[in-house]
PDB file of C-alpha atoms in Angstrom:
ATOM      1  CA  UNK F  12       5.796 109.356  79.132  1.00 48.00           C
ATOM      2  CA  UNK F  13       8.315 112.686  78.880  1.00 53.00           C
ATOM      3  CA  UNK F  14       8.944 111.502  82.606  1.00 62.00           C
ATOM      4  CA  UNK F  15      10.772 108.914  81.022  1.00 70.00           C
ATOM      5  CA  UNK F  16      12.934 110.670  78.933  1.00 73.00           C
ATOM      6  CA  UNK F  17      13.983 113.190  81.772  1.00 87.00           C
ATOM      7  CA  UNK F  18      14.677 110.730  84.294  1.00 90.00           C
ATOM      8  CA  UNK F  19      17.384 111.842  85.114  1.00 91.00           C
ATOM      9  CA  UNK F  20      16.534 115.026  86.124  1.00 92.00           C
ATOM     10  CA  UNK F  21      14.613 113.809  88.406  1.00 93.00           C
ATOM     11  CA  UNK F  22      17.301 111.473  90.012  1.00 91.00           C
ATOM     12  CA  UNK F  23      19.708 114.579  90.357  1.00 91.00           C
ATOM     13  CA  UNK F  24      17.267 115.932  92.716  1.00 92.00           C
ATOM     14  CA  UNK F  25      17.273 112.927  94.499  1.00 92.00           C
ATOM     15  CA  UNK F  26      13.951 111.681  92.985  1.00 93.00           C
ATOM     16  CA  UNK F  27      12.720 108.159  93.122  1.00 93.00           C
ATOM     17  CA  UNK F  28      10.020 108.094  90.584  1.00 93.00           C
ATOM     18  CA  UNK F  29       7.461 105.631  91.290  1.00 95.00           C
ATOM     19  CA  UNK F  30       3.856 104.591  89.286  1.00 94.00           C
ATOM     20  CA  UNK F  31       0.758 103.558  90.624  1.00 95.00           C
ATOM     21  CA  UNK F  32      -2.143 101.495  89.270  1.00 95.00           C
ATOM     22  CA  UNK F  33      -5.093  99.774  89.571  1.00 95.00           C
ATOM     23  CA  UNK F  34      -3.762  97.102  86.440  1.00 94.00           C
ATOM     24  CA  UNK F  35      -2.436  93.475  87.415  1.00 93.00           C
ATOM     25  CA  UNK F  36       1.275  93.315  87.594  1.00 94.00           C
ATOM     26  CA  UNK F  37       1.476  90.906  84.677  1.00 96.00           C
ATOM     27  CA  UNK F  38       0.044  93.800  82.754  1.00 96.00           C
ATOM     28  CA  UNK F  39       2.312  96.310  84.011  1.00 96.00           C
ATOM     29  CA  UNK F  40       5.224  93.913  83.339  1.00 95.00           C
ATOM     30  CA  UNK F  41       4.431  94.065  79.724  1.00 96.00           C
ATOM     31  CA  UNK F  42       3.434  97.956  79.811  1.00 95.00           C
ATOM     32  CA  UNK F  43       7.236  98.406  81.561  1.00 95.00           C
ATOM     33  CA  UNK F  44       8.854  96.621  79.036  1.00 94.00           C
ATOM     34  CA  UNK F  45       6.899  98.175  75.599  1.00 94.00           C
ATOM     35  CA  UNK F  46       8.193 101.847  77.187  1.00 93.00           C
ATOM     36  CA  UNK F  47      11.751 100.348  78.398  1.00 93.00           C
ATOM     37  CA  UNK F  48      10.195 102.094  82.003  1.00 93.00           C
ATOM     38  CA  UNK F  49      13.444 102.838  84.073  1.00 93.00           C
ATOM     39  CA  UNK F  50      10.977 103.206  87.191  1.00 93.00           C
ATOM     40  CA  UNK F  51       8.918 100.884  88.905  1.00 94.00           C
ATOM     41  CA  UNK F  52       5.786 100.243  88.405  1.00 95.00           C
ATOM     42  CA  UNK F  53       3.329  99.176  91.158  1.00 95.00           C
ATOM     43  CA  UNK F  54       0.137  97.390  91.356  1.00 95.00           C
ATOM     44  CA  UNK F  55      -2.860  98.403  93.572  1.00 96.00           C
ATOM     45  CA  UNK F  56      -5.227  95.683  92.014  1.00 95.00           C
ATOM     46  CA  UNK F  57      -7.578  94.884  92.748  1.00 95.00           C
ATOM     47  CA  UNK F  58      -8.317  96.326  96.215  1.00 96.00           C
ATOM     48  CA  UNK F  59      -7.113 100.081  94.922  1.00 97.00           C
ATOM     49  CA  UNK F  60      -6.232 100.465  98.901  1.00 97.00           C
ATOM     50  CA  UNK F  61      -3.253 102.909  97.929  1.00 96.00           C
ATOM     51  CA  UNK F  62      -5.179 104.940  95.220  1.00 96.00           C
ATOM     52  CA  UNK F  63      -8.225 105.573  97.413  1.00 97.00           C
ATOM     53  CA  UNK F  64      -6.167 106.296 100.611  1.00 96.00           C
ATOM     54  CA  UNK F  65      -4.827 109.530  98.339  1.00 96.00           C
ATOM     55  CA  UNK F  66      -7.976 110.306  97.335  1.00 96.00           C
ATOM     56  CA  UNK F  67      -7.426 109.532  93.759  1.00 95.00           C
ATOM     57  CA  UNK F  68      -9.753 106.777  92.898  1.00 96.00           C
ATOM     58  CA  UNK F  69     -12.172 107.667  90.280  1.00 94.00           C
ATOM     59  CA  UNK F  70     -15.178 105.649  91.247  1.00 94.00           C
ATOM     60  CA  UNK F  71     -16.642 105.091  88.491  1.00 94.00           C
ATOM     61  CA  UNK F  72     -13.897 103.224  86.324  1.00 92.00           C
ATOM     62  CA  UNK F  73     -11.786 102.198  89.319  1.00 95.00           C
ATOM     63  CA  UNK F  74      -8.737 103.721  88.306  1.00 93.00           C
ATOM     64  CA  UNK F  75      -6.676 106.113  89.576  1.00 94.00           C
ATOM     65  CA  UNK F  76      -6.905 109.661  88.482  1.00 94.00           C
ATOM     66  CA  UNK F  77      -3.495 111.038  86.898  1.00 93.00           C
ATOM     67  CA  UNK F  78      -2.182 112.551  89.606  1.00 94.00           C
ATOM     68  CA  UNK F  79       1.769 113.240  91.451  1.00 95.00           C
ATOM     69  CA  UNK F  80       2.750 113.328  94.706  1.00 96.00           C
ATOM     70  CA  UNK F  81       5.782 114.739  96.218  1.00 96.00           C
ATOM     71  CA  UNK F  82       6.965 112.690  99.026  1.00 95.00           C
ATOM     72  CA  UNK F  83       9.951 113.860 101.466  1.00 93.00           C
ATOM     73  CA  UNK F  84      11.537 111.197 103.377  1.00 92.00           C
ATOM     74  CA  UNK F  85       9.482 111.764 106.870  1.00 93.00           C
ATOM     75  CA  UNK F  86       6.708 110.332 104.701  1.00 93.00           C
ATOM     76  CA  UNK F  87       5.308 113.704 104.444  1.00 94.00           C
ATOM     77  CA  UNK F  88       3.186 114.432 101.043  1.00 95.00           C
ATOM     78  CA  UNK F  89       5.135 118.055 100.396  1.00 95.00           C
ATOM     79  CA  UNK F  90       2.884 118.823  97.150  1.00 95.00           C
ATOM     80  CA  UNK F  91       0.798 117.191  94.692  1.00 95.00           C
ATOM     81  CA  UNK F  92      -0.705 117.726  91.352  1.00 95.00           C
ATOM     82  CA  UNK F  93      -4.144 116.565  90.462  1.00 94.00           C
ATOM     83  CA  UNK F  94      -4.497 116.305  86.922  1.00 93.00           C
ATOM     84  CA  UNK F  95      -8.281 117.190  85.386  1.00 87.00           C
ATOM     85  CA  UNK F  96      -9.153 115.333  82.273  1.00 83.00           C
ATOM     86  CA  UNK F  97      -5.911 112.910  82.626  1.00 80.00           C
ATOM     87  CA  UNK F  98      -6.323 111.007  79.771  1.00 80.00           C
ATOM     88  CA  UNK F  99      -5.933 113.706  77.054  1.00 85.00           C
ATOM     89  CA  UNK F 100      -3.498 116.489  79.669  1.00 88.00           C
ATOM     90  CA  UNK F 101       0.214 116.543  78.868  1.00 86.00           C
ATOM     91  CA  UNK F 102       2.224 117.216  82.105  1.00 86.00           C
ATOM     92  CA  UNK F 103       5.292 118.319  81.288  1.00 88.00           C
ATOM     93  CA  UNK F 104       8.638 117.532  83.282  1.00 91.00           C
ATOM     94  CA  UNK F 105       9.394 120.978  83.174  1.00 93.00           C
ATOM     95  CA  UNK F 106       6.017 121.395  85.191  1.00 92.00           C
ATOM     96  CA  UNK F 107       6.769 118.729  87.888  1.00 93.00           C
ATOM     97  CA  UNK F 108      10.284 119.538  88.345  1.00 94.00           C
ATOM     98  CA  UNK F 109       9.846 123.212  88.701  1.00 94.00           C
ATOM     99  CA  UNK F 110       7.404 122.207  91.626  1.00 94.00           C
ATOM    100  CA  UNK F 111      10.349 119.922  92.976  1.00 93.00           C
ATOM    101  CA  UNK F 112      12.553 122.517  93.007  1.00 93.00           C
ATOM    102  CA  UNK F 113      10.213 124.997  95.458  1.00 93.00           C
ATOM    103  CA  UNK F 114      10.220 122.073  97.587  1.00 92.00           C
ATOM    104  CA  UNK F 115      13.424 120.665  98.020  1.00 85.00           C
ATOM    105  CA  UNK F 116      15.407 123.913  96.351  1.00 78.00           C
ATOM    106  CA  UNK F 117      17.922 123.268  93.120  1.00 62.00           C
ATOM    107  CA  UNK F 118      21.331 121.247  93.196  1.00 58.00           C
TER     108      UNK F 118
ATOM    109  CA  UNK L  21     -15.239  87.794  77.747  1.00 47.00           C
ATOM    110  CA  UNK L  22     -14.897  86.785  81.073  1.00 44.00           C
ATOM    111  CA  UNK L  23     -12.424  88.031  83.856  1.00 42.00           C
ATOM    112  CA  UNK L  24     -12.493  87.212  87.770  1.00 41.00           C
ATOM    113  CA  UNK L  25     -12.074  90.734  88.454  1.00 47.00           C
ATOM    114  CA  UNK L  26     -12.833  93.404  86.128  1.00 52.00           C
ATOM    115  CA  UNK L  27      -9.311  95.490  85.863  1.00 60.00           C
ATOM    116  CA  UNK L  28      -8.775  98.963  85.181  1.00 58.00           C
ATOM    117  CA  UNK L  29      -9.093  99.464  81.073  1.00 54.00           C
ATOM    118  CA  UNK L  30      -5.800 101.423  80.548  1.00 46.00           C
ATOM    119  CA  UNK L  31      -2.843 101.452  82.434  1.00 42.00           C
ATOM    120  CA  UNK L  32      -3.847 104.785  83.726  1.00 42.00           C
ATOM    121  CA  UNK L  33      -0.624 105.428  86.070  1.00 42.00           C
ATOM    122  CA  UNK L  34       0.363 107.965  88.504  1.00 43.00           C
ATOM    123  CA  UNK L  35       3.361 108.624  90.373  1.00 46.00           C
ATOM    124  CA  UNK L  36       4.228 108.516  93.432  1.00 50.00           C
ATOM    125  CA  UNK L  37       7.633 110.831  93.845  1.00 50.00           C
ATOM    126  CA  UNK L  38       9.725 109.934  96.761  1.00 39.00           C
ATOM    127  CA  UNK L  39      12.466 111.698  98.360  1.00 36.00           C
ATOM    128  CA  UNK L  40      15.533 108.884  97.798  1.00 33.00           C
ATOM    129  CA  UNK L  41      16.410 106.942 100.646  1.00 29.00           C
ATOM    130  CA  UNK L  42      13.012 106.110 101.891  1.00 30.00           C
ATOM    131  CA  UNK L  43      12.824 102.234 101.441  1.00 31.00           C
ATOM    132  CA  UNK L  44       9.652 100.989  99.796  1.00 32.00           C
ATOM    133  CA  UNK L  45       8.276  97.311  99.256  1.00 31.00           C
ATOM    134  CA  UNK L  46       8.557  97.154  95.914  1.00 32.00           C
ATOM    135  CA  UNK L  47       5.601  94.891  94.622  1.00 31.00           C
ATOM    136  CA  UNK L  48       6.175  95.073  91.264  1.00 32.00           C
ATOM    137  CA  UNK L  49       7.504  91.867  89.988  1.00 37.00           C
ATOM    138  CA  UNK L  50      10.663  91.612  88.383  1.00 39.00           C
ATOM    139  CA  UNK L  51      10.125  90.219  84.946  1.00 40.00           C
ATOM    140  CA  UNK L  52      13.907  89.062  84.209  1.00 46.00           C
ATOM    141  CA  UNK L  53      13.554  86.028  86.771  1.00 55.00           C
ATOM    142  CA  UNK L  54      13.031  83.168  84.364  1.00 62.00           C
ATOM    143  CA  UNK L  55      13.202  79.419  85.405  1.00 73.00           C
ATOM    144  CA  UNK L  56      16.653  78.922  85.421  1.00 76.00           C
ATOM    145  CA  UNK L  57      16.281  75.514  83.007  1.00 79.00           C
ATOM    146  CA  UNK L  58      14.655  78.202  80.351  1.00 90.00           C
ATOM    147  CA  UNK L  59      16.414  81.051  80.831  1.00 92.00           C
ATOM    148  CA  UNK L  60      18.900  80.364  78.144  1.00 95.00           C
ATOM    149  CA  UNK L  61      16.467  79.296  75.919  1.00 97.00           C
ATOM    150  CA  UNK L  62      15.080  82.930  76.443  1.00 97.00           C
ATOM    151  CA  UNK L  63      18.104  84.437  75.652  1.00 96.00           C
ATOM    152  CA  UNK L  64      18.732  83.945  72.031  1.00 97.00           C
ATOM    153  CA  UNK L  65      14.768  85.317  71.235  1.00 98.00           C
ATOM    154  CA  UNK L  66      15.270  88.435  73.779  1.00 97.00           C
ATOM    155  CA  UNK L  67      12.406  87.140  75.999  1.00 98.00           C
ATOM    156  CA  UNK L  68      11.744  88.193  79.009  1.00 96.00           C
ATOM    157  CA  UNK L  69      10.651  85.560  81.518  1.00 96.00           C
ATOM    158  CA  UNK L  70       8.213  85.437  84.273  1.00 95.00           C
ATOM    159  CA  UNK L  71       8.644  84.198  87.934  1.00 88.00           C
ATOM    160  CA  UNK L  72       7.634  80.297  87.633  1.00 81.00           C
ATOM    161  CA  UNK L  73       4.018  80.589  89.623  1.00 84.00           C
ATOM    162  CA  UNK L  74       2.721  83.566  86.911  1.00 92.00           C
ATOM    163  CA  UNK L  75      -0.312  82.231  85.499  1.00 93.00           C
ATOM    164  CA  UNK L  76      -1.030  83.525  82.246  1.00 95.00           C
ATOM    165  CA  UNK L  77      -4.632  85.658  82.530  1.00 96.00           C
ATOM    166  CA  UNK L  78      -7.722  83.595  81.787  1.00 97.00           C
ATOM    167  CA  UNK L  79     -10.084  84.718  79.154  1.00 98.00           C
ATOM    168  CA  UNK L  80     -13.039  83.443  76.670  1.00 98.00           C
ATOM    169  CA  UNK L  81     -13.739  85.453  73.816  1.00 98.00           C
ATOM    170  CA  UNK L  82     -15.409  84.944  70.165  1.00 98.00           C
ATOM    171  CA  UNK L  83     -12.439  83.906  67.329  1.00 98.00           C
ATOM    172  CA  UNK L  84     -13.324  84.989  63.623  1.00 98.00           C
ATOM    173  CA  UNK L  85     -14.665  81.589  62.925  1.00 96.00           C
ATOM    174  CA  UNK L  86     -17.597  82.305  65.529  1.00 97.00           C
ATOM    175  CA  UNK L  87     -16.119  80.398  68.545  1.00 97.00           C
ATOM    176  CA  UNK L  88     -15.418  80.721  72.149  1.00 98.00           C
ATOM    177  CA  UNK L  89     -11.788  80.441  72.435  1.00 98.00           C
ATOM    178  CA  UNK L  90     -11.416  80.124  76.681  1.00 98.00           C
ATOM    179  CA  UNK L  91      -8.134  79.858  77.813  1.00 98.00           C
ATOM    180  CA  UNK L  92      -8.110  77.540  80.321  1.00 97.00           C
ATOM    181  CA  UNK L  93      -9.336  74.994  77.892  1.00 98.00           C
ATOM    182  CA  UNK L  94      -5.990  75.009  76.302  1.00 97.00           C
ATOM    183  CA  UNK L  95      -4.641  73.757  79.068  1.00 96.00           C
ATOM    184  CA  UNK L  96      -2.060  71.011  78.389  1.00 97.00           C
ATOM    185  CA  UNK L  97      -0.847  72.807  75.006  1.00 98.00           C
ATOM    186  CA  UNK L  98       2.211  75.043  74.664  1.00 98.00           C
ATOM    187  CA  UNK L  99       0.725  78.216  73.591  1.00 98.00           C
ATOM    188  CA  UNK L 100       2.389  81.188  71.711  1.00 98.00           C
ATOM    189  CA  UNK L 101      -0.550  84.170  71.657  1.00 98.00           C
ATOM    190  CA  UNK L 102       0.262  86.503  69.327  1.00 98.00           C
ATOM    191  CA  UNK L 103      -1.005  90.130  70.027  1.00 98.00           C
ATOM    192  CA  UNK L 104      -1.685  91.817  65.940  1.00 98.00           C
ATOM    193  CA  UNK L 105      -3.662  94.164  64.395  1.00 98.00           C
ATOM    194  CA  UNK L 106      -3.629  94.642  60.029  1.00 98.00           C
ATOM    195  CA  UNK L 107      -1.776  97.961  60.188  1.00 97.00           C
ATOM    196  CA  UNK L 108       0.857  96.611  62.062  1.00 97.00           C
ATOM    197  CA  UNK L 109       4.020  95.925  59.245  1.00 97.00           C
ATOM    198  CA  UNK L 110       6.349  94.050  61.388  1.00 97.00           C
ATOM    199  CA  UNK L 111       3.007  91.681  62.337  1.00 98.00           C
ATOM    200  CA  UNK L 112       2.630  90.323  59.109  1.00 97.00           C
ATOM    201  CA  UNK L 113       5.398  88.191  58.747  1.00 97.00           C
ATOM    202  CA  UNK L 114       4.893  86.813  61.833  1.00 98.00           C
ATOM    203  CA  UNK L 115       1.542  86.028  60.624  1.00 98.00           C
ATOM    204  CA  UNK L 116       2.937  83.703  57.681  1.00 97.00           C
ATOM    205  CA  UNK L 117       4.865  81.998  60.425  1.00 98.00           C
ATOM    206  CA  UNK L 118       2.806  81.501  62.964  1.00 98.00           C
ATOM    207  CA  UNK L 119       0.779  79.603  60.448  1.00 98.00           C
ATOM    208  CA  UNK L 120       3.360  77.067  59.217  1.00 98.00           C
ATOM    209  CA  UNK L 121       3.864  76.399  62.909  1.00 98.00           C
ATOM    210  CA  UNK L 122       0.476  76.080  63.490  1.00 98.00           C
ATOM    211  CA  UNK L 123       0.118  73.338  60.720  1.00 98.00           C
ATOM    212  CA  UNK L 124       3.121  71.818  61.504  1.00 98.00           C
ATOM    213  CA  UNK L 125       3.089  71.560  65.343  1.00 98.00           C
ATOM    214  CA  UNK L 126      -0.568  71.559  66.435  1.00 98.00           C
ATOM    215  CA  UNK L 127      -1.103  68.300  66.089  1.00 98.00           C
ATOM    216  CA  UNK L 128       1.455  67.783  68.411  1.00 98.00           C
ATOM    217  CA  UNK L 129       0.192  70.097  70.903  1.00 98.00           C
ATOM    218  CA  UNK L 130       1.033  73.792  70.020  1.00 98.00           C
ATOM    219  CA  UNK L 131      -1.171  76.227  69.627  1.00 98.00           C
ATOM    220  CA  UNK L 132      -1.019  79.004  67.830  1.00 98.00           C
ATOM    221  CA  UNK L 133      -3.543  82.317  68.805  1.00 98.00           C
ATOM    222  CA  UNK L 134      -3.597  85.225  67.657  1.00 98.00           C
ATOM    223  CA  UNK L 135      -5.211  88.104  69.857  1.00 98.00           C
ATOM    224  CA  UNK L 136      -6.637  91.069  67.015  1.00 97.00           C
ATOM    225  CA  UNK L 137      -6.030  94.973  68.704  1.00 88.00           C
ATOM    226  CA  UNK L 138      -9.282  96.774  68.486  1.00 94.00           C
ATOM    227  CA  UNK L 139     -10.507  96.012  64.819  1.00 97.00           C
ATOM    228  CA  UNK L 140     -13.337  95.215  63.151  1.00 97.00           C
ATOM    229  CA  UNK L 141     -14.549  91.872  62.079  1.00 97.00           C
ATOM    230  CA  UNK L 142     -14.275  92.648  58.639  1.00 97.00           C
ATOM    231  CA  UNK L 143     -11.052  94.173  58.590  1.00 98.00           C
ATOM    232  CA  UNK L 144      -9.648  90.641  60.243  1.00 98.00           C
ATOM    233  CA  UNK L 145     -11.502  88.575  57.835  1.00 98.00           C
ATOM    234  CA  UNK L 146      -9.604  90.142  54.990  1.00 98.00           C
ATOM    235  CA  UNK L 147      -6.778  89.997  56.128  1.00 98.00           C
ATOM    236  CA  UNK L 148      -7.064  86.367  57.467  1.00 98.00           C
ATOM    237  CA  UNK L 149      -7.968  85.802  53.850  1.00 98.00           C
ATOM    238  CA  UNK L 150      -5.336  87.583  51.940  1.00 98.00           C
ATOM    239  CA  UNK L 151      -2.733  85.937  54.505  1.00 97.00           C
ATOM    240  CA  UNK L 152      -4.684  82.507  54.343  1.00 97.00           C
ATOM    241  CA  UNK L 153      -4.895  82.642  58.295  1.00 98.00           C
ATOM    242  CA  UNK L 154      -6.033  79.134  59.947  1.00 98.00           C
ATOM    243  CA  UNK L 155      -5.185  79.590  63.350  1.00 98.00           C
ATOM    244  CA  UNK L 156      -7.705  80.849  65.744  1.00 98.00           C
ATOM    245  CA  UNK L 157      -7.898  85.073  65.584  1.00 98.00           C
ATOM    246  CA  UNK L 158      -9.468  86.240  68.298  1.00 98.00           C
ATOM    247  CA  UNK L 159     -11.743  88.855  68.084  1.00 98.00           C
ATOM    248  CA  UNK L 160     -11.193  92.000  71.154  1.00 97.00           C
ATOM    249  CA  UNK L 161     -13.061  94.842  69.344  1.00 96.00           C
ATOM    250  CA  UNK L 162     -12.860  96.773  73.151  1.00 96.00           C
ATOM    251  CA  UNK L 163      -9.174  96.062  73.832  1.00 96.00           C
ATOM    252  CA  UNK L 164     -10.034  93.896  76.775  1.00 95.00           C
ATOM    253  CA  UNK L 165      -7.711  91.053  76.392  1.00 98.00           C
ATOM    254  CA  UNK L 166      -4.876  93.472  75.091  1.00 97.00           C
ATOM    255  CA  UNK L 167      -5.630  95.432  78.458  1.00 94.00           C
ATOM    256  CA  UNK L 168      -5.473  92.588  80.387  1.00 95.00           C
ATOM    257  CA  UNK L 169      -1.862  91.885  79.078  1.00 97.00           C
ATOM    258  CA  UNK L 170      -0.625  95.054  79.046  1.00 96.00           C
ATOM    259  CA  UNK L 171       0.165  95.456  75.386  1.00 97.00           C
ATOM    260  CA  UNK L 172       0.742  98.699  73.723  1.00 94.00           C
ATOM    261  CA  UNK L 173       2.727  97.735  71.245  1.00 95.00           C
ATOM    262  CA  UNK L 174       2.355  95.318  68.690  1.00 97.00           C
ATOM    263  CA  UNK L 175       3.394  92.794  67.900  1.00 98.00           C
ATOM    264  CA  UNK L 176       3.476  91.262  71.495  1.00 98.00           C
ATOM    265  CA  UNK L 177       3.829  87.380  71.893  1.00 98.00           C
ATOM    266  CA  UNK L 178       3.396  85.374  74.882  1.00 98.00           C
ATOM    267  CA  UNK L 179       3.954  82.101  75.765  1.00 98.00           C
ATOM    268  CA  UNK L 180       2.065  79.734  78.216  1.00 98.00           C
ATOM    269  CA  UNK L 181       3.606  76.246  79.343  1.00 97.00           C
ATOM    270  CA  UNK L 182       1.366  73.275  78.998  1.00 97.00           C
ATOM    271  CA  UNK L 183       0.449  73.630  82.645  1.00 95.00           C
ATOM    272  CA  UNK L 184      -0.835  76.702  81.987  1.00 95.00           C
ATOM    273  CA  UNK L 185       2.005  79.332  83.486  1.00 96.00           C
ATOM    274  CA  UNK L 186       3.010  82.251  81.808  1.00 97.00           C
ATOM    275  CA  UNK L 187       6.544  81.398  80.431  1.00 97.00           C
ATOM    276  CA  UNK L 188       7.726  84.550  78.073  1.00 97.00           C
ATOM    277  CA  UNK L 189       6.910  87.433  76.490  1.00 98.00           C
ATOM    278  CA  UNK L 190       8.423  89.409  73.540  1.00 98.00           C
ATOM    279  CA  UNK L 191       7.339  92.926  72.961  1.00 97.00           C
ATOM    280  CA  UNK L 192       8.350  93.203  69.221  1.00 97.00           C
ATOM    281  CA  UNK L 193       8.744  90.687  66.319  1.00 98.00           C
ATOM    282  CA  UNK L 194      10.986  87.940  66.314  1.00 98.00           C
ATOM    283  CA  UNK L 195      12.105  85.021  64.640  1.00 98.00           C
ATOM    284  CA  UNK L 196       9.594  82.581  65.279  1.00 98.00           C
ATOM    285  CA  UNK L 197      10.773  80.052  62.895  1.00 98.00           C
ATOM    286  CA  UNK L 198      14.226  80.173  63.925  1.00 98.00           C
ATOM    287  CA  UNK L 199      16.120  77.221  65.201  1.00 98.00           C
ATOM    288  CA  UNK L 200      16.336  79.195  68.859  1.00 98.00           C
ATOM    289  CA  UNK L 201      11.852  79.533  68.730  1.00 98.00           C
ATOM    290  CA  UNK L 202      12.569  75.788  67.608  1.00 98.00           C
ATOM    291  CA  UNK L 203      13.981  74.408  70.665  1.00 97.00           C
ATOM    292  CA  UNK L 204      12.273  76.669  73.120  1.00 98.00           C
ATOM    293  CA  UNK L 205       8.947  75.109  72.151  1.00 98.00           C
ATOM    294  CA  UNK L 206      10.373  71.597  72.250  1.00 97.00           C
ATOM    295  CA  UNK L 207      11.552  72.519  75.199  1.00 97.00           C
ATOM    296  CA  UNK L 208       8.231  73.608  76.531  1.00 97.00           C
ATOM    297  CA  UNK L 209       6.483  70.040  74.694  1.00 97.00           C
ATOM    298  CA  UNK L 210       8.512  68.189  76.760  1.00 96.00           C
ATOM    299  CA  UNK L 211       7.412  69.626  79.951  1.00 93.00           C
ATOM    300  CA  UNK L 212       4.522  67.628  82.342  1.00 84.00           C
ATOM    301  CA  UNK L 213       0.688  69.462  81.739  1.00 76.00           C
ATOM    302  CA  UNK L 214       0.445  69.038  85.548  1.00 66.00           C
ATOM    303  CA  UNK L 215      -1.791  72.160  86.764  1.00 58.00           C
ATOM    304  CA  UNK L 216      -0.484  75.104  87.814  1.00 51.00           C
ATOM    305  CA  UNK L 217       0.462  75.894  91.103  1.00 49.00           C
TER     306      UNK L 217
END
């Protein structure tokens, strides 16, 4: 969770950080409070509506693939990062952030 | 064990990154919104409280003694489930509580579980024996259960009213045999077992 840590960052670029998954919200409540999580976290069980309708829903399990999507506030998806072999892949901040930046240039 | 619906094994997230000032439905459930009556009950043990229709997840599962522990059949007892594994320091003397409280009150209608985090059988049995364990230990060699409730870090402890609601839960030990743990379970004895809504 280094998202966690650099929060902030990602608020002074006008960020809203939000997570996605296919758990029951009592489990994310207790996931949320374990990591102190200064983000929401948001359930798509069990239909998964929101993780298949971004093409992220790894059939087989029925959970999301990591993955991050760049919003802007037309609703348009400006980038996104699909990450191969989630469970064991580090993404950085640095990584995310610099791809913010491109989008919606430095402050 | 058993669930309705078979949920995603980890808490695999990924974010969504919005642009501020686009207004979302936030469906996540705020976990600070304890029945008011409880809430200061909470307060003194650093619980966090659930809205008043959160039903605690159902499960059966085998317990070290070679039973089916189901959930639901507890219904009508305050229960404090105690997530635990043997490596875990600040679990063990929880542990020694937990089982005065489990002589003490069960008869009148607490019960004490404790939920084991991915271990073998015969790492439990030991230390079940070297801690002289009675209450139920429920065996979750796959992580199932602790998926189910979301715990990561241990020790975790739950509580479920007699009606079966999910009343509190405590990420990290605490004081379970402290006047405050006390009066929150009388509190909770006190309570009707009518069903859940």
């Amino acid at each position: 969770m280094a998202r966690k840590a650099d929060y902030k960052r990602f608020e002074a670029l006008g960020i809203q950080n939000l997570a996605v998954s296919a758990n029951l919200t009592f489990s994310q409540q207790t996931f949320a409070e374990s990591l102190k999580l200064p983000f929401p976290l948001l359930s798509d069980f069990p239909d998964r509506k929101v993780i298949r309708s971004y093409g992220v829903l790894n059939e087989r399990t029925m959970t999301a693939q990591r993955s991050f999507f760049l919003i802007d506030p037309q609703g348009t998806i400006r980038k996104k990062w699909i990450i191969e072999n989630g469970p064991t892949t580090v993404v950085y901040s640095d990584t995310l952030l610099r791809g913010i930046e491109e989008v919606v240039g430095k402050r | 064990m058993t669930a309705s619906q078979t949920e995603a094994r980890r808490p695999t997230l990924f974010a969504t990154i919005l642009a501020a000032g686009l207004v979302i439905a936030a469906a996540a459930s705020r976990v600070d919104a304890a029945e008011p009556a409880l809430a200061s009950l909470l307060q003194p043990l650093d619980l966090r409280g659930y809205r008043s229709a959160t039903i605690a997840p159902g499960f059966s599962a085998e317990t070290l003694g070679g039973r089916e522990l189901t959930l639901t059949h507890l219904r009508g007892k305050v229960i404090l489930m105690n997530f635990w594994a043997s490596w875990c320091v600040e679990c063990r003397p929880e542990m020694r509580v937990f089982e005065h409280l489990h002589r003490e009150l069960g008869p009148r209608g607490v019960a004490i579980i404790g939920v084991n985090a991915r271990e073998s059988t015969e790492v439990i049995r030991r230390y079940a024996r070297e801690l002289d364990v009675t209450f139920p230990l429920v065996l979750d060699p796959a992580g199932k259960i602790n998926t189910m409730y979301g715990v990561i870090g241990l020790p975790t402890t739950f509580l479920v009213g007699r009606d079966g609601r999910a009343v509190a839960f405590g990420v990290g030990p605490r004081d379970w045999g402290s006047a405050a743990a006390r009066e929150l379970i009388e509190a909770l004895l006190r309570e009707a077992d009518s069903p859940a809504r």
